Amino acid sequence: MPEVETLERAADRPTNRDEAWRYADADFLAKAHPDAIHHWRTLEVPSGETRSEFMYNNTGVDCPGAIDRLRVHVRKGGRFEGFYIIAGGKYQRVELEVTLEEGAHFEFGGVTIGGGDKVQEFVTRTIHAEPNATSNQTVRAVQWGRSVGNFLGRIEVVKDAQKTDAAQNFRAILLEKGASANTKPELEIFADDVLCAHGAAIGQLDEGAAYYMAARGISPEVARRLQVQAFIGDAFVELGDADVRERMLEQALEQLDGAAL
Amino acid sequence: MLTIENLHAEVDGSNGKKPILKGLSLTVEAGEVHAIMGPNGAGKSTLAHVLGGKPGYEVTQGSVTFKGEPLFELDPHERAASGLFLGFQYPVEIPGVSNVQFLREALNSQRKYRGEEPLSGGDFLKLAKEKAALLKLDMEMLKRQVNVGFSGGEKKRAEMVQMGILDPAFAVLDETDSGLDIDALRVVGEGINTIMRAPDKGVLLITHYQRLLDVVKPDKVSILANGRIVQTGGPDLALRLEEEGYDAVMSEAVA
C-alpha cells in the first residue's frame, strides 16, 4: 500500500476550507481522483473574434460527481460567450476563469436545476486585465428536495483596467423547504474608474402569479413550468441563436417533469 | 346557474383569521347579469376570491353550486376549466411569460380538462386577433409579457380579451371598471355585453359605480354589506344608490 503517495495526493485536493470550494460536496472532494479535480480545458479567443460554448451538463444519477473547468483568454476586442445548464449530480461544478484584454467581453449565463441531494455550482473568476473590457454574468438556480445551488463569482479588476464594466446577477428559487442556495460575490478592484454591479436574491415562486394562472385554468404543474421557464430564461437572454436557446430551456425544464413536487 | 347559500368565509390576516362573509346567499340564473354593489370592506372582493379559490380564503360554512355541481370540490384551475372566469381587480404581472403563451396554455388546459382537442398555434392566433380587435387592444400588446408595463386600463382590457378567448359560461368580474377612463369603460362594458350576454351565460358584476351599469345594464342589483346581501332589486336600485348613498338606501331597507 503506497501510503505516502496517497497522503500527498490527498493534500492536492481542495476542501471546504478553500474559499472557491466552500460549498462544494465534501464527500466527492475527499474521494475524487486529483486529476479529475485539477484538469483545465483552455481556450484562446483571437483578437476581435467571438467564441461561444453551450453546454447541458447532466451526469446522470450514478455519477458521484463531475467538474468541468475552463480557462479562457480573450484577446483585444474579442468576445467569449458561455451558456451552461447544470442538471446532474450528485456533485456537479462548472468553473470558468476568464481573462479579458482591452475591450474584450465575457458573457455568461448559467442555470442550476435539480432536486434530491444534488450539489450544483458555478464558479467564475473574471479578470479584467486591461481597460474597457466588459463582462455580464446571469445565474439562475431552481432547487427542490434537499438540493443546493451555488454561485461563486469573483471579479478582479487590475490597476490599469479603467472603464471596466462588470455585472453579475444571481437569483434562486427554492421550490421546497429543505432546498438551498448560496452565493458569494467577490470584487477585487484596483482601478478607480470602474462599474461593477452585482445583485442576489433567493425566494419562492410567486403565489400571486400561480393563482392568476389557476384562475385561467392552468394546472399547478403547468403554472410552475411556465414560471420556472420565465425565471431561467433570464440566463439565456443574450444567447443569440433562438433554436439553441429553446433547446436549452427545454432540456432544463425536463428536469421539472421528473420532479415529485 | 350559480347558487350561493349561507356562505361564511374567513381570510388570513395579520391578527389571525378574520370572518368576512357572514351568511351570504345569492342566486344568478342563466342569461342574467347580476350587479353587486356595496361599501368598502363589505366583502365584495372576498366573495370573488372565495369563488375563485384563492389560497388564504377559507370557507367555514355554506355552499356554492355552479352549473348544478358543488363548486368547492374543484381546485381553482378546475373551476376555471368548468367555465368560471374571475376578472381581477388587480390583474397580476407575470414577467417572462407572453400573453400569447399564457392564453394558449390556459385555453388548451381548459380544453384538455373538458376532453377537447387542443387548438393549433394558427387557430389560436386567429382567435386572439379577433378578440383583441373586439376590445380595441393592439395585437402587439398580446405579444408582450402578461400585464408587465401595462397601464391600469390596458390591464383591464387585456382581462376582457382573456375572457373573450376563454369564452366562459360564467364571469365574476371584480371591479373591472376601476382604473378605466370613460372611453375605456365603454369599450370594456360593450366587451362584457358582446362576450357574456347570452341565454346560457351569467355574470356577477362587482362594482362601485353606476357608470359601468349604464353600459352593461344589469338585470338585478344586490347590495352587499357586512358580509351579507342586504337588499336585491332591479337596475333602479343602483341609480338610487348613486343618488342617495348606501346609508340612506340601506336604512330604509331595514326600516
Short mmCIF file of C-alpha atoms in Angstrom, two decimals:
data_model
loop_
_atom_site.label_atom_id
_atom_site.label_comp_id
_atom_site.label_asym_id
_atom_site.label_seq_id
_atom_site.Cartn_x
_atom_site.Cartn_y
_atom_site.Cartn_z
CA MET A 1 0.00 0.00 0.00
CA PRO A 2 1.80 3.20 -1.11
CA GLU A 3 0.58 5.23 1.79
CA VAL A 4 2.94 8.15 1.33
CA GLU A 5 1.74 8.79 -2.18
CA THR A 6 -1.86 8.59 -1.08
CA LEU A 7 -1.26 11.23 1.55
CA GLU A 8 0.50 13.52 -0.89
CA ARG A 9 -2.28 13.24 -3.40
CA ALA A 10 -4.85 13.85 -0.72
CA ALA A 11 -3.09 17.09 0.10
CA ASP A 12 -3.66 18.06 -3.54
CA ARG A 13 -7.37 18.05 -3.08
CA PRO A 14 -9.25 21.19 -2.19
CA THR A 15 -11.54 21.13 0.83
CA ASN A 16 -14.44 23.25 2.02
CA ARG A 17 -11.89 25.40 3.82
CA ASP A 18 -10.71 26.71 0.46
CA GLU A 19 -12.72 29.77 -0.45
CA ALA A 20 -13.53 28.69 -4.01
CA TRP A 21 -14.68 25.26 -2.75
CA ARG A 22 -16.57 26.29 0.36
CA TYR A 23 -19.94 24.98 -0.84
CA ALA A 24 -18.58 22.01 -2.81
CA ASP A 25 -19.61 18.46 -1.97
CA ALA A 26 -17.13 17.37 0.71
CA ASP A 27 -17.66 13.64 0.11
CA PHE A 28 -16.80 13.98 -3.53
CA LEU A 29 -13.70 16.08 -2.88
CA ALA A 30 -12.45 13.55 -0.33
CA LYS A 31 -12.75 10.64 -2.75
CA ALA A 32 -12.19 12.11 -6.20
CA HIS A 33 -9.07 11.44 -8.19
CA PRO A 34 -6.96 14.64 -8.08
CA ASP A 35 -6.64 14.60 -11.88
CA ALA A 36 -10.41 14.87 -12.12
CA ILE A 37 -10.26 17.94 -9.96
CA HIS A 38 -7.25 19.67 -11.43
CA HIS A 39 -7.84 19.25 -15.13
CA TRP A 40 -8.45 22.50 -17.02
CA ARG A 41 -9.65 22.92 -20.58
CA THR A 42 -8.21 26.00 -22.24
CA LEU A 43 -9.48 28.31 -24.93
CA GLU A 44 -8.00 31.36 -26.58
CA VAL A 45 -10.26 33.82 -28.36
CA PRO A 46 -8.32 35.70 -31.05
CA SER A 47 -8.48 39.46 -31.24
CA GLY A 48 -11.85 40.73 -32.49
CA GLU A 49 -13.37 37.27 -32.77
CA THR A 50 -16.20 35.54 -30.91
CA ARG A 51 -16.23 32.08 -29.41
CA SER A 52 -19.34 30.54 -27.92
CA GLU A 53 -19.95 27.49 -25.82
CA PHE A 54 -23.32 25.92 -24.96
CA MET A 55 -23.35 23.06 -22.56
CA TYR A 56 -26.00 20.92 -20.97
CA ASN A 57 -24.42 19.07 -18.08
CA ASN A 58 -26.25 16.09 -16.73
CA THR A 59 -24.07 13.37 -15.33
CA GLY A 60 -26.90 11.01 -14.54
CA VAL A 61 -27.77 9.68 -11.14
CA ASP A 62 -25.00 7.08 -10.82
CA CYS A 63 -22.12 9.52 -11.20
CA PRO A 64 -20.77 10.72 -7.86
CA GLY A 65 -19.60 13.97 -9.34
CA ALA A 66 -18.13 15.89 -12.25
CA ILE A 67 -16.05 19.00 -12.51
CA ASP A 68 -15.60 20.97 -15.69
CA ARG A 69 -13.01 23.75 -15.57
CA LEU A 70 -12.32 26.08 -18.45
CA ARG A 71 -9.64 28.74 -18.69
CA VAL A 72 -10.30 31.35 -21.36
CA HIS A 73 -8.11 34.15 -22.61
CA VAL A 74 -9.92 36.75 -24.68
CA ARG A 75 -7.64 38.90 -26.85
CA LYS A 76 -8.33 42.56 -27.61
CA GLY A 77 -11.88 43.24 -28.71
CA GLY A 78 -12.80 39.56 -28.64
CA ARG A 79 -15.90 38.03 -27.11
CA PHE A 80 -16.44 34.81 -25.22
CA GLU A 81 -19.97 33.60 -24.54
CA GLY A 82 -20.67 30.63 -22.33
CA PHE A 83 -24.15 29.26 -21.59
CA TYR A 84 -24.46 26.31 -19.27
CA ILE A 85 -27.08 24.19 -17.56
CA ILE A 86 -26.19 22.00 -14.63
CA ALA A 87 -28.87 19.40 -14.18
CA GLY A 88 -26.82 16.50 -12.84
CA GLY A 89 -25.18 15.50 -9.65
CA LYS A 90 -24.70 14.32 -7.06
CA TYR A 91 -21.94 16.92 -7.29
CA GLN A 92 -21.54 18.96 -10.42
CA ARG A 93 -19.38 22.01 -10.86
CA VAL A 94 -18.71 24.24 -13.83
CA GLU A 95 -15.84 26.63 -13.30
CA LEU A 96 -14.64 29.38 -15.61
CA GLU A 97 -11.61 31.55 -15.40
CA VAL A 98 -11.73 34.29 -17.98
CA THR A 99 -9.05 36.88 -18.65
CA LEU A 100 -10.11 39.89 -20.68
CA GLU A 101 -7.80 42.09 -22.70
CA GLU A 102 -8.60 45.62 -23.86
CA GLY A 103 -12.24 45.99 -24.98
CA ALA A 104 -12.99 42.28 -24.69
CA HIS A 105 -16.33 40.92 -23.46
CA PHE A 106 -17.33 37.92 -21.39
CA GLU A 107 -20.98 36.87 -21.46
CA PHE A 108 -22.05 34.16 -19.06
CA GLY A 109 -25.43 32.54 -18.48
CA GLY A 110 -25.81 29.66 -16.06
CA VAL A 111 -28.71 27.60 -14.73
CA THR A 112 -28.64 25.03 -11.98
CA ILE A 113 -31.78 22.93 -11.76
CA GLY A 114 -32.28 19.88 -9.62
CA GLY A 115 -33.67 18.05 -6.63
CA GLY A 116 -32.68 15.12 -4.45
CA ASP A 117 -29.41 15.80 -2.68
CA LYS A 118 -27.64 17.30 -5.67
CA VAL A 119 -24.98 19.93 -5.19
CA GLN A 120 -24.72 22.07 -8.31
CA GLU A 121 -22.45 25.04 -8.67
CA PHE A 122 -20.97 27.65 -10.90
CA VAL A 123 -17.68 29.25 -10.01
CA THR A 124 -16.31 32.08 -12.09
CA ARG A 125 -13.22 34.18 -11.90
CA THR A 126 -13.27 37.11 -14.26
CA ILE A 127 -10.06 39.01 -14.69
CA HIS A 128 -10.34 42.44 -16.24
CA ALA A 129 -6.66 42.69 -17.14
CA GLU A 130 -6.85 45.73 -19.44
CA PRO A 131 -9.05 48.82 -19.85
CA ASN A 132 -12.52 48.95 -21.47
CA ALA A 133 -13.39 45.29 -21.07
CA THR A 134 -16.92 44.29 -20.12
CA SER A 135 -18.47 41.24 -18.51
CA ASN A 136 -22.04 40.20 -17.81
CA GLN A 137 -22.99 37.16 -15.75
CA THR A 138 -26.50 35.90 -15.06
CA VAL A 139 -27.07 32.79 -12.97
CA ARG A 140 -30.42 31.27 -12.04
CA ALA A 141 -30.87 28.40 -9.60
CA VAL A 142 -34.01 26.26 -9.27
CA GLN A 143 -33.76 23.75 -6.46
CA TRP A 144 -36.04 21.31 -4.70
CA GLY A 145 -35.67 18.30 -2.42
CA ARG A 146 -32.53 18.88 -0.39
CA SER A 147 -30.50 20.10 -3.33
CA VAL A 148 -28.15 23.05 -3.29
CA GLY A 149 -27.41 25.61 -5.99
CA ASN A 150 -24.32 27.78 -5.69
CA PHE A 151 -22.71 30.65 -7.47
CA LEU A 152 -19.32 31.96 -6.52
CA GLY A 153 -18.33 34.84 -8.73
CA ARG A 154 -15.04 36.59 -8.32
CA ILE A 155 -14.27 39.70 -10.33
CA GLU A 156 -10.76 41.11 -10.42
CA VAL A 157 -10.06 44.49 -11.92
CA VAL A 158 -6.35 45.24 -12.19
CA LYS A 159 -4.86 48.66 -11.51
CA ASP A 160 -4.89 49.95 -15.09
CA ALA A 161 -8.16 48.39 -16.21
CA GLN A 162 -10.06 51.69 -16.31
CA LYS A 163 -13.60 51.83 -17.75
CA THR A 164 -14.21 48.26 -16.78
CA ASP A 165 -17.94 47.44 -16.77
CA ALA A 166 -18.71 44.23 -14.92
CA ALA A 167 -22.15 42.95 -13.92
CA GLN A 168 -23.18 39.88 -12.01
CA ASN A 169 -26.65 38.74 -11.06
CA PHE A 170 -27.75 35.65 -9.17
CA ARG A 171 -31.28 34.63 -8.30
CA ALA A 172 -32.52 31.38 -6.81
CA ILE A 173 -35.96 29.87 -6.45
CA LEU A 174 -36.47 27.17 -3.88
CA LEU A 175 -39.48 25.04 -4.78
CA GLU A 176 -39.48 23.16 -1.49
CA LYS A 177 -38.42 23.64 2.08
CA GLY A 178 -35.07 21.92 2.55
CA ALA A 179 -33.55 23.09 -0.73
CA SER A 180 -30.97 25.84 -0.51
CA ALA A 181 -28.80 28.23 -2.45
CA ASN A 182 -25.55 30.01 -1.72
CA THR A 183 -23.86 32.89 -3.39
CA LYS A 184 -20.86 35.00 -2.67
CA PRO A 185 -19.82 37.80 -4.94
CA GLU A 186 -16.20 38.79 -4.54
CA LEU A 187 -14.92 42.00 -6.03
CA GLU A 188 -11.29 42.91 -6.08
CA ILE A 189 -10.91 46.28 -7.70
CA PHE A 190 -7.64 48.17 -8.13
CA ALA A 191 -8.72 50.68 -10.79
CA ASP A 192 -10.74 53.76 -9.87
CA ASP A 193 -12.95 54.37 -12.94
CA VAL A 194 -14.94 51.17 -12.88
CA LEU A 195 -18.56 49.99 -12.91
CA CYS A 196 -19.23 46.78 -11.01
CA ALA A 197 -22.83 45.78 -10.35
CA HIS A 198 -23.93 42.71 -8.50
CA GLY A 199 -27.28 41.54 -7.23
CA ALA A 200 -28.55 38.44 -5.49
CA ALA A 201 -31.95 37.21 -4.34
CA ILE A 202 -33.28 33.91 -3.06
CA GLY A 203 -37.01 33.28 -2.91
CA GLN A 204 -40.01 31.17 -3.86
CA LEU A 205 -42.27 31.12 -6.89
CA ASP A 206 -44.74 33.98 -6.90
CA GLU A 207 -48.01 32.67 -5.40
CA GLY A 208 -49.99 35.54 -6.84
CA ALA A 209 -48.95 34.61 -10.35
CA ALA A 210 -49.71 30.93 -9.65
CA TYR A 211 -53.25 31.83 -8.51
CA TYR A 212 -53.76 34.08 -11.53
CA MET A 213 -52.77 31.22 -13.83
CA ALA A 214 -55.06 28.82 -11.95
CA ALA A 215 -57.90 31.31 -12.36
CA ARG A 216 -57.38 30.97 -16.12
CA GLY A 217 -57.47 27.18 -15.99
CA ILE A 218 -53.76 26.41 -15.91
CA SER A 219 -52.91 23.42 -13.69
CA PRO A 220 -50.35 23.85 -10.88
CA GLU A 221 -47.80 21.72 -12.79
CA VAL A 222 -48.06 23.75 -15.98
CA ALA A 223 -48.07 27.01 -13.99
CA ARG A 224 -44.88 26.00 -12.25
CA ARG A 225 -43.27 25.08 -15.54
CA LEU A 226 -44.19 28.45 -17.04
CA GLN A 227 -42.87 30.32 -14.04
CA VAL A 228 -39.62 28.38 -13.96
CA GLN A 229 -39.22 28.82 -17.72
CA ALA A 230 -39.61 32.58 -17.34
CA PHE A 231 -37.19 32.60 -14.44
CA ILE A 232 -34.36 30.65 -16.01
CA GLY A 233 -34.92 32.38 -19.34
CA ASP A 234 -33.06 35.36 -17.87
CA ALA A 235 -29.82 33.41 -18.09
CA PHE A 236 -30.18 32.86 -21.83
CA VAL A 237 -31.44 36.27 -22.93
CA GLU A 238 -28.08 37.02 -24.55
CA LEU A 239 -27.96 33.69 -26.35
CA GLY A 240 -28.48 34.82 -29.92
CA ASP A 241 -29.42 31.51 -31.58
CA ALA A 242 -33.12 31.11 -30.86
CA ASP A 243 -33.12 27.38 -31.66
CA VAL A 244 -30.27 26.67 -29.27
CA ARG A 245 -31.95 28.83 -26.64
CA GLU A 246 -35.25 26.93 -26.98
CA ARG A 247 -33.49 23.58 -26.79
CA MET A 248 -31.51 24.58 -23.71
CA LEU A 249 -34.70 25.76 -21.98
CA GLU A 250 -36.49 22.54 -22.88
CA GLN A 251 -33.63 20.43 -21.53
CA ALA A 252 -33.65 22.33 -18.26
CA LEU A 253 -37.42 22.12 -17.91
CA GLU A 254 -37.38 18.36 -18.47
CA GLN A 255 -35.85 18.13 -15.01
CA LEU A 256 -39.06 19.53 -13.55
CA ASP A 257 -41.20 16.92 -15.27
CA GLY A 258 -39.50 14.14 -13.35
CA ALA A 259 -39.67 16.01 -10.06
CA ALA A 260 -42.11 14.69 -7.48
CA LEU A 261 -43.25 18.07 -6.21
CA MET B 1 -76.61 28.75 -12.73
CA LEU B 2 -74.71 29.96 -9.67
CA THR B 3 -76.28 29.47 -6.28
CA ILE B 4 -74.62 30.72 -3.13
CA GLU B 5 -76.16 29.57 0.11
CA ASN B 6 -75.40 30.87 3.59
CA LEU B 7 -71.73 31.38 2.74
CA HIS B 8 -69.34 32.11 5.60
CA ALA B 9 -65.67 32.71 4.88
CA GLU B 10 -62.55 33.85 6.72
CA VAL B 11 -59.40 35.47 5.45
CA ASP B 12 -55.89 35.09 6.80
CA GLY B 13 -54.87 38.41 8.24
CA SER B 14 -52.09 39.83 10.37
CA ASN B 15 -54.16 39.08 13.51
CA GLY B 16 -55.18 35.55 12.57
CA LYS B 17 -58.32 34.60 10.73
CA LYS B 18 -60.91 37.27 10.15
CA PRO B 19 -64.53 36.43 9.24
CA ILE B 20 -65.59 38.47 6.20
CA LEU B 21 -68.57 36.69 4.66
CA LYS B 22 -71.30 36.09 7.22
CA GLY B 23 -74.14 34.14 5.69
CA LEU B 24 -74.23 35.38 2.10
CA SER B 25 -76.94 33.96 -0.14
CA LEU B 26 -77.42 34.80 -3.79
CA THR B 27 -78.64 33.16 -7.00
CA VAL B 28 -77.74 34.12 -10.54
CA GLU B 29 -79.76 32.45 -13.26
CA ALA B 30 -78.52 31.70 -16.76
CA GLY B 31 -79.00 34.72 -19.02
CA GLU B 32 -78.68 37.12 -16.10
CA VAL B 33 -76.28 39.90 -15.27
CA HIS B 34 -76.35 40.48 -11.54
CA ALA B 35 -74.54 43.52 -10.17
CA ILE B 36 -73.21 43.61 -6.64
CA MET B 37 -72.58 46.94 -5.04
CA GLY B 38 -71.60 47.79 -1.52
CA PRO B 39 -69.49 49.97 0.72
CA ASN B 40 -65.76 49.42 1.14
CA GLY B 41 -64.91 46.44 3.32
CA ALA B 42 -68.29 44.79 2.79
CA GLY B 43 -66.71 41.61 1.40
CA LYS B 44 -67.13 42.12 -2.35
CA SER B 45 -63.59 41.15 -3.34
CA THR B 46 -63.58 38.36 -0.75
CA LEU B 47 -66.65 36.90 -2.44
CA ALA B 48 -64.83 36.95 -5.77
CA HIS B 49 -61.73 35.26 -4.35
CA VAL B 50 -63.71 32.65 -2.42
CA LEU B 51 -65.44 31.72 -5.67
CA GLY B 52 -62.06 31.63 -7.42
CA GLY B 53 -60.45 29.54 -4.67
CA LYS B 54 -57.65 31.90 -3.69
CA PRO B 55 -55.25 30.46 -1.07
CA GLY B 56 -55.75 32.06 2.33
CA TYR B 57 -59.53 32.30 1.91
CA GLU B 58 -61.30 29.66 3.95
CA VAL B 59 -64.94 28.70 3.66
CA THR B 60 -66.26 27.84 7.13
CA GLN B 61 -69.92 27.28 6.29
CA GLY B 62 -72.35 27.24 3.42
CA SER B 63 -72.17 26.07 -0.17
CA VAL B 64 -71.90 27.22 -3.75
CA THR B 65 -73.43 25.30 -6.62
CA PHE B 66 -72.19 26.07 -10.13
CA LYS B 67 -73.99 24.51 -13.08
CA GLY B 68 -75.52 22.02 -10.63
CA GLU B 69 -72.18 20.87 -9.18
CA PRO B 70 -70.64 21.76 -5.81
CA LEU B 71 -68.01 24.38 -6.65
CA PHE B 72 -65.76 23.92 -3.65
CA GLU B 73 -64.92 20.34 -4.61
CA LEU B 74 -62.95 21.72 -7.54
CA ASP B 75 -59.42 23.14 -7.44
CA PRO B 76 -59.07 26.72 -8.71
CA HIS B 77 -57.88 25.65 -12.18
CA GLU B 78 -60.71 23.12 -12.43
CA ARG B 79 -63.26 25.81 -11.60
CA ALA B 80 -61.89 27.88 -14.45
CA ALA B 81 -61.94 24.89 -16.79
CA SER B 82 -65.56 24.19 -15.95
CA GLY B 83 -66.42 27.66 -17.15
CA LEU B 84 -65.97 30.07 -14.24
CA PHE B 85 -63.99 33.18 -15.15
CA LEU B 86 -62.69 35.53 -12.49
CA GLY B 87 -61.86 39.05 -13.60
CA PHE B 88 -59.28 40.52 -11.26
CA GLN B 89 -59.48 43.93 -9.65
CA TYR B 90 -55.69 43.94 -9.79
CA PRO B 91 -54.53 41.73 -12.68
CA VAL B 92 -51.23 40.06 -11.85
CA GLU B 93 -47.99 40.62 -13.76
CA ILE B 94 -46.14 37.52 -14.93
CA PRO B 95 -42.68 38.56 -16.09
CA GLY B 96 -41.10 36.36 -18.74
CA VAL B 97 -44.39 34.86 -19.99
CA SER B 98 -46.07 36.40 -23.04
CA ASN B 99 -49.83 36.92 -23.17
CA VAL B 100 -49.96 34.69 -26.22
CA GLN B 101 -48.22 31.80 -24.49
CA PHE B 102 -50.18 32.34 -21.27
CA LEU B 103 -53.54 32.34 -23.01
CA ARG B 104 -52.76 29.45 -25.28
CA GLU B 105 -51.67 27.36 -22.28
CA ALA B 106 -54.82 28.46 -20.46
CA LEU B 107 -57.19 27.69 -23.31
CA ASN B 108 -55.62 24.34 -24.10
CA SER B 109 -55.51 23.38 -20.40
CA GLN B 110 -59.22 24.09 -20.21
CA ARG B 111 -59.93 22.18 -23.41
CA LYS B 112 -57.91 19.21 -22.16
CA TYR B 113 -59.84 19.24 -18.87
CA ARG B 114 -63.10 19.16 -20.84
CA GLY B 115 -61.82 16.37 -23.08
CA GLU B 116 -61.47 18.60 -26.16
CA GLU B 117 -58.63 18.71 -28.69
CA PRO B 118 -56.04 21.46 -28.22
CA LEU B 119 -56.17 24.47 -30.53
CA SER B 120 -53.29 24.78 -33.02
CA GLY B 121 -50.97 27.79 -32.91
CA GLY B 122 -52.52 29.26 -36.05
CA ASP B 123 -56.12 28.82 -34.92
CA PHE B 124 -55.27 30.28 -31.55
CA LEU B 125 -53.68 33.39 -33.05
CA LYS B 126 -56.73 33.89 -35.26
CA LEU B 127 -58.99 33.73 -32.22
CA ALA B 128 -56.72 36.05 -30.21
CA LYS B 129 -56.68 38.62 -33.01
CA GLU B 130 -60.44 38.60 -33.27
CA LYS B 131 -60.95 39.12 -29.52
CA ALA B 132 -58.22 41.74 -29.25
CA ALA B 133 -59.90 43.74 -32.04
CA LEU B 134 -63.21 43.50 -30.21
CA LEU B 135 -61.67 45.13 -27.14
CA LYS B 136 -59.58 47.54 -29.23
CA LEU B 137 -56.36 46.11 -27.81
CA ASP B 138 -53.35 46.26 -30.09
CA MET B 139 -52.29 42.73 -31.06
CA GLU B 140 -48.71 43.78 -30.30
CA MET B 141 -49.73 44.07 -26.64
CA LEU B 142 -50.56 40.36 -26.62
CA LYS B 143 -47.01 39.54 -27.64
CA ARG B 144 -45.70 41.32 -24.57
CA GLN B 145 -45.31 39.82 -21.12
CA VAL B 146 -48.52 39.28 -19.14
CA ASN B 147 -49.58 42.66 -17.72
CA VAL B 148 -45.97 43.81 -17.40
CA GLY B 149 -45.75 47.53 -18.11
CA PHE B 150 -49.49 47.72 -18.89
CA SER B 151 -51.41 50.76 -17.66
CA GLY B 152 -54.42 50.18 -15.40
CA GLY B 153 -56.77 50.50 -18.35
CA GLU B 154 -54.71 48.21 -20.55
CA LYS B 155 -54.71 45.53 -17.85
CA LYS B 156 -58.49 45.61 -17.65
CA ARG B 157 -58.86 45.49 -21.40
CA ALA B 158 -56.41 42.59 -21.53
CA GLU B 159 -58.56 40.82 -18.93
CA MET B 160 -61.57 41.16 -21.19
CA VAL B 161 -59.57 39.84 -24.15
CA GLN B 162 -58.72 36.85 -21.96
CA MET B 163 -62.40 36.42 -21.20
CA GLY B 164 -63.24 36.60 -24.89
CA ILE B 165 -60.68 33.95 -25.77
CA LEU B 166 -61.59 31.59 -22.93
CA ASP B 167 -65.33 32.10 -23.55
CA PRO B 168 -66.53 31.15 -20.04
CA ALA B 169 -70.07 30.16 -19.07
CA PHE B 170 -69.98 32.48 -16.08
CA ALA B 171 -67.92 35.54 -15.20
CA VAL B 172 -67.29 37.03 -11.79
CA LEU B 173 -65.93 40.49 -12.53
CA ASP B 174 -64.33 42.20 -9.55
CA GLU B 175 -64.30 45.97 -10.07
CA THR B 176 -63.41 45.61 -13.70
CA ASP B 177 -64.29 49.29 -14.08
CA SER B 178 -61.74 50.60 -11.60
CA GLY B 179 -58.86 52.44 -13.20
CA LEU B 180 -60.67 52.97 -16.50
CA ASP B 181 -61.23 56.29 -18.23
CA ILE B 182 -64.63 56.95 -19.78
CA ASP B 183 -63.74 55.67 -23.26
CA ALA B 184 -62.09 52.52 -21.93
CA LEU B 185 -65.08 51.96 -19.66
CA ARG B 186 -67.39 51.96 -22.66
CA VAL B 187 -65.13 49.55 -24.57
CA VAL B 188 -64.94 47.18 -21.60
CA GLY B 189 -68.67 47.42 -20.91
CA GLU B 190 -69.53 46.66 -24.52
CA GLY B 191 -66.99 43.83 -24.40
CA ILE B 192 -68.84 42.30 -21.47
CA ASN B 193 -72.13 42.60 -23.37
CA THR B 194 -70.73 41.01 -26.52
CA ILE B 195 -68.93 38.16 -24.79
CA MET B 196 -71.28 37.36 -21.92
CA ARG B 197 -74.81 38.46 -22.90
CA ALA B 198 -76.28 35.10 -23.87
CA PRO B 199 -79.16 32.92 -22.67
CA ASP B 200 -76.77 30.25 -21.38
CA LYS B 201 -74.32 32.58 -19.65
CA GLY B 202 -74.25 34.52 -16.43
CA VAL B 203 -72.35 37.42 -14.90
CA LEU B 204 -71.73 38.57 -11.36
CA LEU B 205 -70.58 42.13 -11.74
CA ILE B 206 -68.94 43.69 -8.69
CA THR B 207 -68.74 47.44 -8.98
CA HIS B 208 -68.76 50.69 -7.06
CA TYR B 209 -70.18 52.85 -9.78
CA GLN B 210 -73.25 53.32 -11.89
CA ARG B 211 -71.12 54.29 -14.89
CA LEU B 212 -70.39 50.71 -15.93
CA LEU B 213 -74.03 49.73 -15.30
CA ASP B 214 -75.13 52.39 -17.80
CA VAL B 215 -73.38 50.30 -20.45
CA VAL B 216 -73.84 46.75 -19.18
CA LYS B 217 -77.41 47.18 -17.86
CA PRO B 218 -77.81 44.55 -15.14
CA ASP B 219 -80.99 42.52 -14.68
CA LYS B 220 -80.63 42.59 -10.92
CA VAL B 221 -78.71 44.64 -8.39
CA SER B 222 -77.82 43.50 -4.88
CA ILE B 223 -76.27 45.40 -2.02
CA LEU B 224 -73.56 43.57 -0.09
CA ALA B 225 -72.87 44.95 3.38
CA ASN B 226 -71.11 43.43 6.35
CA GLY B 227 -70.68 40.07 4.63
CA ARG B 228 -74.30 39.56 3.57
CA ILE B 229 -76.70 40.53 0.82
CA VAL B 230 -78.97 43.05 2.50
CA GLN B 231 -81.12 44.05 -0.45
CA THR B 232 -81.84 42.94 -4.00
CA GLY B 233 -83.71 44.90 -6.63
CA GLY B 234 -83.79 45.92 -10.27
CA PRO B 235 -81.49 48.34 -12.11
CA ASP B 236 -83.20 51.26 -10.40
CA LEU B 237 -81.62 50.21 -7.07
CA ALA B 238 -78.19 51.14 -8.45
CA LEU B 239 -79.49 54.52 -9.57
CA ARG B 240 -80.92 55.23 -6.13
CA LEU B 241 -77.62 54.22 -4.51
CA GLU B 242 -75.81 56.63 -6.79
CA GLU B 243 -78.15 59.46 -5.78
CA GLU B 244 -78.78 58.78 -2.12
CA GLY B 245 -75.79 56.72 -0.93
CA TYR B 246 -75.60 53.35 0.87
CA ASP B 247 -76.63 54.60 4.31
CA ALA B 248 -79.92 56.11 3.16
CA VAL B 249 -80.97 53.20 0.95
CA MET B 250 -79.93 50.53 3.46
CA SER B 251 -81.56 52.14 6.49
CA GLU B 252 -84.79 52.33 4.52
CA ALA B 253 -84.49 48.64 3.74
CA VAL B 254 -84.08 47.76 7.42
CA ALA B 255 -86.99 50.02 8.37
#
